[in-house]
């Protein structure tokens, strides 16, 4: 494109900017900045290494275990102190409690399996 065409387009853009209200322009500028930031993040992100993936998996399992244990202990304390139903949560939440507790137990089992497997392999090598 020639300089004349580019300068004409720039003049048109300036005219449009003058006509648009400042709130709309601020919103558009924020959206443009947000999308540029997203593109930058996606272009600079790297695939995690195997060690990073293991570490994040372990941390996730530990968090699931912690939340499940927390919910289970408080449910048990409520049962001991107030009596009544063991799990007296409304419909969707009682399944969430059971699911989190089961997930915590499965996560702990998988973590222990991995840890024991590593320990056995390291002892065999000696």
PDB file of C-alpha atoms in Angstrom:
ATOM      1  CA  UNK A   1       0.000   0.000   0.000  1.00  0.00           C
ATOM      2  CA  UNK A   2       1.140   3.494  -0.655  1.00  0.00           C
ATOM      3  CA  UNK A   3       1.726   6.157   1.950  1.00  0.00           C
ATOM      4  CA  UNK A   4      -1.284   8.121   0.745  1.00  0.00           C
ATOM      5  CA  UNK A   5      -3.633   5.173   1.317  1.00  0.00           C
ATOM      6  CA  UNK A   6      -2.149   4.510   4.754  1.00  0.00           C
ATOM      7  CA  UNK A   7      -2.441   8.151   5.778  1.00  0.00           C
ATOM      8  CA  UNK A   8      -6.043   8.217   4.539  1.00  0.00           C
ATOM      9  CA  UNK A   9      -6.857   5.115   6.620  1.00  0.00           C
ATOM     10  CA  UNK A  10      -5.175   6.695   9.639  1.00  0.00           C
ATOM     11  CA  UNK A  11      -7.260   9.844   9.174  1.00  0.00           C
ATOM     12  CA  UNK A  12     -10.436   7.753   8.979  1.00  0.00           C
ATOM     13  CA  UNK A  13      -9.464   5.908  12.179  1.00  0.00           C
ATOM     14  CA  UNK A  14      -8.819   9.220  13.941  1.00  0.00           C
ATOM     15  CA  UNK A  15     -12.234  10.485  12.847  1.00  0.00           C
ATOM     16  CA  UNK A  16     -13.896   7.312  14.130  1.00  0.00           C
ATOM     17  CA  UNK A  17     -12.056   7.635  17.432  1.00  0.00           C
ATOM     18  CA  UNK A  18     -13.266  11.223  17.793  1.00  0.00           C
ATOM     19  CA  UNK A  19     -16.874  10.165  17.217  1.00  0.00           C
ATOM     20  CA  UNK A  20     -16.880   7.183  19.584  1.00  0.00           C
ATOM     21  CA  UNK A  21     -17.597   7.886  23.244  1.00  0.00           C
ATOM     22  CA  UNK A  22     -14.689   7.540  25.626  1.00  0.00           C
ATOM     23  CA  UNK A  23     -16.326   4.691  27.600  1.00  0.00           C
ATOM     24  CA  UNK A  24     -16.763   2.571  24.491  1.00  0.00           C
ATOM     25  CA  UNK A  25     -13.237   3.363  23.371  1.00  0.00           C
ATOM     26  CA  UNK A  26     -11.891   2.431  26.817  1.00  0.00           C
ATOM     27  CA  UNK A  27     -13.737  -0.897  26.697  1.00  0.00           C
ATOM     28  CA  UNK A  28     -12.460  -1.630  23.204  1.00  0.00           C
ATOM     29  CA  UNK A  29      -8.914  -0.716  24.226  1.00  0.00           C
ATOM     30  CA  UNK A  30      -9.151  -3.029  27.251  1.00  0.00           C
ATOM     31  CA  UNK A  31     -10.435  -5.879  25.078  1.00  0.00           C
ATOM     32  CA  UNK A  32      -7.677  -5.363  22.533  1.00  0.00           C
ATOM     33  CA  UNK A  33      -5.085  -5.296  25.311  1.00  0.00           C
ATOM     34  CA  UNK A  34      -6.595  -8.467  26.838  1.00  0.00           C
ATOM     35  CA  UNK A  35      -6.461 -10.347  23.526  1.00  0.00           C
ATOM     36  CA  UNK A  36      -2.881  -9.204  22.871  1.00  0.00           C
ATOM     37  CA  UNK A  37      -1.950 -10.435  26.346  1.00  0.00           C
ATOM     38  CA  UNK A  38      -3.623 -13.794  25.670  1.00  0.00           C
ATOM     39  CA  UNK A  39      -1.733 -14.159  22.393  1.00  0.00           C
ATOM     40  CA  UNK A  40       1.543 -13.306  24.145  1.00  0.00           C
ATOM     41  CA  UNK A  41       0.899 -15.875  26.888  1.00  0.00           C
ATOM     42  CA  UNK A  42       0.012 -18.608  24.405  1.00  0.00           C
ATOM     43  CA  UNK A  43       3.040 -17.866  22.249  1.00  0.00           C
ATOM     44  CA  UNK A  44       5.487 -17.789  25.181  1.00  0.00           C
ATOM     45  CA  UNK A  45       4.071 -20.789  27.077  1.00  0.00           C
ATOM     46  CA  UNK A  46       5.993 -24.045  26.975  1.00  0.00           C
ATOM     47  CA  UNK A  47       4.956 -27.637  27.364  1.00  0.00           C
ATOM     48  CA  UNK A  48       5.638 -28.799  30.926  1.00  0.00           C
ATOM     49  CA  UNK A  49       8.402 -31.288  31.516  1.00  0.00           C
ATOM     50  CA  UNK A  50       7.695 -34.735  32.936  1.00  0.00           C
ATOM     51  CA  UNK A  51       8.966 -33.640  36.360  1.00  0.00           C
ATOM     52  CA  UNK A  52       6.762 -30.521  36.382  1.00  0.00           C
ATOM     53  CA  UNK A  53       3.755 -32.632  35.428  1.00  0.00           C
ATOM     54  CA  UNK A  54       4.465 -35.100  38.243  1.00  0.00           C
ATOM     55  CA  UNK A  55       4.877 -32.286  40.747  1.00  0.00           C
ATOM     56  CA  UNK A  56       1.603 -30.642  39.768  1.00  0.00           C
ATOM     57  CA  UNK A  57      -0.162 -34.030  39.844  1.00  0.00           C
ATOM     58  CA  UNK A  58       1.157 -34.708  43.341  1.00  0.00           C
ATOM     59  CA  UNK A  59       0.097 -31.277  44.551  1.00  0.00           C
ATOM     60  CA  UNK A  60      -3.375 -31.825  43.090  1.00  0.00           C
ATOM     61  CA  UNK A  61      -3.667 -35.182  44.828  1.00  0.00           C
ATOM     62  CA  UNK A  62      -2.549 -33.649  48.126  1.00  0.00           C
ATOM     63  CA  UNK A  63      -5.118 -30.846  47.786  1.00  0.00           C
ATOM     64  CA  UNK A  64      -7.891 -33.346  47.004  1.00  0.00           C
ATOM     65  CA  UNK A  65      -6.862 -35.369  50.045  1.00  0.00           C
ATOM     66  CA  UNK A  66      -6.840 -32.272  52.237  1.00  0.00           C
ATOM     67  CA  UNK A  67     -10.252 -31.037  51.128  1.00  0.00           C
ATOM     68  CA  UNK A  68     -11.791 -34.503  51.389  1.00  0.00           C
ATOM     69  CA  UNK A  69     -10.363 -35.065  54.852  1.00  0.00           C
ATOM     70  CA  UNK A  70     -11.496 -31.613  55.966  1.00  0.00           C
ATOM     71  CA  UNK A  71     -15.056 -32.243  54.796  1.00  0.00           C
ATOM     72  CA  UNK A  72     -15.138 -35.742  56.235  1.00  0.00           C
ATOM     73  CA  UNK A  73     -13.803 -34.704  59.654  1.00  0.00           C
ATOM     74  CA  UNK A  74     -16.282 -31.861  60.026  1.00  0.00           C
ATOM     75  CA  UNK A  75     -19.138 -34.093  58.908  1.00  0.00           C
ATOM     76  CA  UNK A  76     -18.059 -36.675  61.480  1.00  0.00           C
ATOM     77  CA  UNK A  77     -17.772 -34.023  64.217  1.00  0.00           C
ATOM     78  CA  UNK A  78     -21.261 -32.777  63.403  1.00  0.00           C
ATOM     79  CA  UNK A  79     -22.581 -36.323  63.684  1.00  0.00           C
ATOM     80  CA  UNK A  80     -20.848 -36.884  67.048  1.00  0.00           C
ATOM     81  CA  UNK A  81     -21.863 -33.527  68.570  1.00  0.00           C
ATOM     82  CA  UNK A  82     -25.409 -33.110  67.257  1.00  0.00           C
ATOM     83  CA  UNK A  83     -26.368 -36.685  66.407  1.00  0.00           C
ATOM     84  CA  UNK A  84     -28.857 -37.364  63.651  1.00  0.00           C
ATOM     85  CA  UNK A  85     -27.928 -38.366  60.141  1.00  0.00           C
ATOM     86  CA  UNK A  86     -24.280 -38.980  59.428  1.00  0.00           C
ATOM     87  CA  UNK A  87     -24.318 -36.909  56.255  1.00  0.00           C
ATOM     88  CA  UNK A  88     -27.154 -34.440  56.380  1.00  0.00           C
ATOM     89  CA  UNK A  89     -26.264 -32.404  53.354  1.00  0.00           C
ATOM     90  CA  UNK A  90     -28.716 -31.559  50.576  1.00  0.00           C
ATOM     91  CA  UNK A  91     -28.842 -33.769  47.478  1.00  0.00           C
ATOM     92  CA  UNK A  92     -25.932 -32.638  45.322  1.00  0.00           C
ATOM     93  CA  UNK A  93     -23.565 -31.855  48.181  1.00  0.00           C
ATOM     94  CA  UNK A  94     -23.713 -35.269  49.826  1.00  0.00           C
ATOM     95  CA  UNK A  95     -22.489 -36.840  46.576  1.00  0.00           C
ATOM     96  CA  UNK A  96     -19.770 -34.193  46.356  1.00  0.00           C
ATOM     97  CA  UNK A  97     -18.622 -35.101  49.876  1.00  0.00           C
ATOM     98  CA  UNK A  98     -18.564 -38.808  49.087  1.00  0.00           C
ATOM     99  CA  UNK A  99     -16.823 -38.159  45.758  1.00  0.00           C
ATOM    100  CA  UNK A 100     -14.150 -35.942  47.277  1.00  0.00           C
ATOM    101  CA  UNK A 101     -13.493 -38.426  50.062  1.00  0.00           C
ATOM    102  CA  UNK A 102     -13.289 -41.307  47.586  1.00  0.00           C
ATOM    103  CA  UNK A 103     -11.075 -39.222  45.314  1.00  0.00           C
ATOM    104  CA  UNK A 104      -8.803 -38.426  48.237  1.00  0.00           C
ATOM    105  CA  UNK A 105      -8.463 -42.085  49.098  1.00  0.00           C
ATOM    106  CA  UNK A 106      -7.799 -43.068  45.493  1.00  0.00           C
ATOM    107  CA  UNK A 107      -5.308 -40.222  45.138  1.00  0.00           C
ATOM    108  CA  UNK A 108      -3.504 -41.247  48.284  1.00  0.00           C
ATOM    109  CA  UNK A 109      -3.392 -44.847  47.068  1.00  0.00           C
ATOM    110  CA  UNK A 110      -1.978 -43.853  43.687  1.00  0.00           C
ATOM    111  CA  UNK A 111       0.591 -41.578  45.313  1.00  0.00           C
ATOM    112  CA  UNK A 112       1.685 -44.316  47.695  1.00  0.00           C
ATOM    113  CA  UNK A 113       1.862 -46.795  44.810  1.00  0.00           C
ATOM    114  CA  UNK A 114       4.144 -44.434  42.854  1.00  0.00           C
ATOM    115  CA  UNK A 115       6.293 -43.731  45.917  1.00  0.00           C
ATOM    116  CA  UNK A 116       6.674 -47.398  46.823  1.00  0.00           C
ATOM    117  CA  UNK A 117       7.477 -48.261  43.209  1.00  0.00           C
ATOM    118  CA  UNK A 118      10.219 -45.624  43.142  1.00  0.00           C
ATOM    119  CA  UNK A 119      11.654 -46.828  46.442  1.00  0.00           C
ATOM    120  CA  UNK A 120      11.736 -50.453  45.250  1.00  0.00           C
ATOM    121  CA  UNK A 121      13.401 -49.496  41.981  1.00  0.00           C
ATOM    122  CA  UNK A 122      16.033 -47.392  43.748  1.00  0.00           C
ATOM    123  CA  UNK A 123      16.847 -50.261  46.159  1.00  0.00           C
ATOM    124  CA  UNK A 124      17.160 -52.768  43.330  1.00  0.00           C
ATOM    125  CA  UNK A 125      19.720 -50.524  41.675  1.00  0.00           C
ATOM    126  CA  UNK A 126      22.031 -50.568  44.735  1.00  0.00           C
TER     127      UNK A 126
END
